mmCIF file of C-alpha atoms in Angstrom:
data_model
loop_
_atom_site.group_PDB
_atom_site.id
_atom_site.type_symbol
_atom_site.label_atom_id
_atom_site.label_comp_id
_atom_site.label_asym_id
_atom_site.label_seq_id
_atom_site.Cartn_x
_atom_site.Cartn_y
_atom_site.Cartn_z
ATOM 1 C CA UNK V 1 0.000 0.000 0.000
ATOM 2 C CA UNK V 2 1.405 3.377 -1.008
ATOM 3 C CA UNK V 3 1.624 6.278 1.392
ATOM 4 C CA UNK V 4 -0.459 9.241 0.339
ATOM 5 C CA UNK V 5 1.473 12.155 -1.123
ATOM 6 C CA UNK V 6 0.403 15.678 -0.273
ATOM 7 C CA UNK V 7 1.028 18.733 -2.402
ATOM 8 C CA UNK V 8 2.207 22.177 -1.376
ATOM 9 C CA UNK V 9 -1.401 23.347 -1.794
ATOM 10 C CA UNK V 10 -2.387 21.145 1.143
ATOM 11 C CA UNK V 11 -0.062 23.188 3.364
ATOM 12 C CA UNK V 12 -1.058 26.559 1.905
ATOM 13 C CA UNK V 13 -4.713 25.935 2.694
ATOM 14 C CA UNK V 14 -3.855 25.527 6.386
ATOM 15 C CA UNK V 15 -1.281 28.301 6.962
ATOM 16 C CA UNK V 16 -2.708 31.097 4.790
ATOM 17 C CA UNK V 17 0.559 31.849 3.008
ATOM 18 C CA UNK V 18 1.600 32.111 -0.623
ATOM 19 C CA UNK V 19 3.370 29.291 -2.461
ATOM 20 C CA UNK V 20 6.430 31.473 -3.035
ATOM 21 C CA UNK V 21 6.673 32.098 0.711
ATOM 22 C CA UNK V 22 6.793 28.376 1.483
ATOM 23 C CA UNK V 23 9.374 27.794 -1.248
ATOM 24 C CA UNK V 24 11.496 30.661 0.138
ATOM 25 C CA UNK V 25 11.260 29.219 3.668
ATOM 26 C CA UNK V 26 12.373 25.871 2.264
ATOM 27 C CA UNK V 27 15.383 27.455 0.535
ATOM 28 C CA UNK V 28 16.279 29.313 3.742
ATOM 29 C CA UNK V 29 16.097 26.054 5.708
ATOM 30 C CA UNK V 30 13.229 27.224 7.920
ATOM 31 C CA UNK V 31 11.063 24.271 6.912
ATOM 32 C CA UNK V 32 12.133 20.819 5.687
ATOM 33 C CA UNK V 33 12.865 20.386 2.004
ATOM 34 C CA UNK V 34 10.089 18.703 0.041
ATOM 35 C CA UNK V 35 10.612 15.409 -1.700
ATOM 36 C CA UNK V 36 10.261 15.396 -5.498
ATOM 37 C CA UNK V 37 8.381 13.037 -7.770
ATOM 38 C CA UNK V 38 9.526 11.930 -11.230
ATOM 39 C CA UNK V 39 8.229 15.187 -12.711
ATOM 40 C CA UNK V 40 10.104 17.297 -10.171
ATOM 41 C CA UNK V 41 6.935 18.343 -8.360
ATOM 42 C CA UNK V 42 7.108 18.827 -4.606
ATOM 43 C CA UNK V 43 5.285 16.400 -2.354
ATOM 44 C CA UNK V 44 5.098 15.785 1.359
ATOM 45 C CA UNK V 45 4.158 12.972 3.683
ATOM 46 C CA UNK V 46 1.377 13.382 6.234
ATOM 47 C CA UNK V 47 4.049 13.748 8.930
ATOM 48 C CA UNK V 48 5.838 16.451 6.899
ATOM 49 C CA UNK V 49 2.747 18.602 6.449
ATOM 50 C CA UNK V 50 1.664 18.169 10.065
ATOM 51 C CA UNK V 51 5.106 19.280 11.280
ATOM 52 C CA UNK V 52 5.278 22.243 8.893
ATOM 53 C CA UNK V 53 1.757 23.421 9.718
ATOM 54 C CA UNK V 54 2.392 23.149 13.460
ATOM 55 C CA UNK V 55 5.715 24.953 13.115
ATOM 56 C CA UNK V 56 4.218 27.843 11.154
ATOM 57 C CA UNK V 57 1.112 28.215 13.313
ATOM 58 C CA UNK V 58 2.879 27.854 16.663
ATOM 59 C CA UNK V 59 5.522 30.536 16.178
ATOM 60 C CA UNK V 60 5.345 34.242 15.509
ATOM 61 C CA UNK V 61 8.750 34.024 13.810
ATOM 62 C CA UNK V 62 7.224 33.374 10.418
ATOM 63 C CA UNK V 63 4.954 36.426 10.606
ATOM 64 C CA UNK V 64 7.749 38.803 11.598
ATOM 65 C CA UNK V 65 10.671 37.391 9.646
ATOM 66 C CA UNK V 66 11.302 40.567 7.612
ATOM 67 C CA UNK V 67 11.133 42.913 10.613
ATOM 68 C CA UNK V 68 13.620 40.781 12.574
ATOM 69 C CA UNK V 69 16.181 40.800 9.783
ATOM 70 C CA UNK V 70 16.207 44.612 9.847
ATOM 71 C CA UNK V 71 17.172 44.796 13.535
#
């Protein structure tokens, strides 16, 4: 039985952020890097999306990232 693969859209719906924001966070190492399928599309496991959603929703860091870098 295959594990279900979740798309970046599944995360965006829960955290109210833009796709480019999540990709930037991934590049900056703030969230785990997505796995890629044979087409190069990002996908996540259920554990991955749960961890990312909890991380984003439980910290104010992600809302104030630009203001902190100016300090």
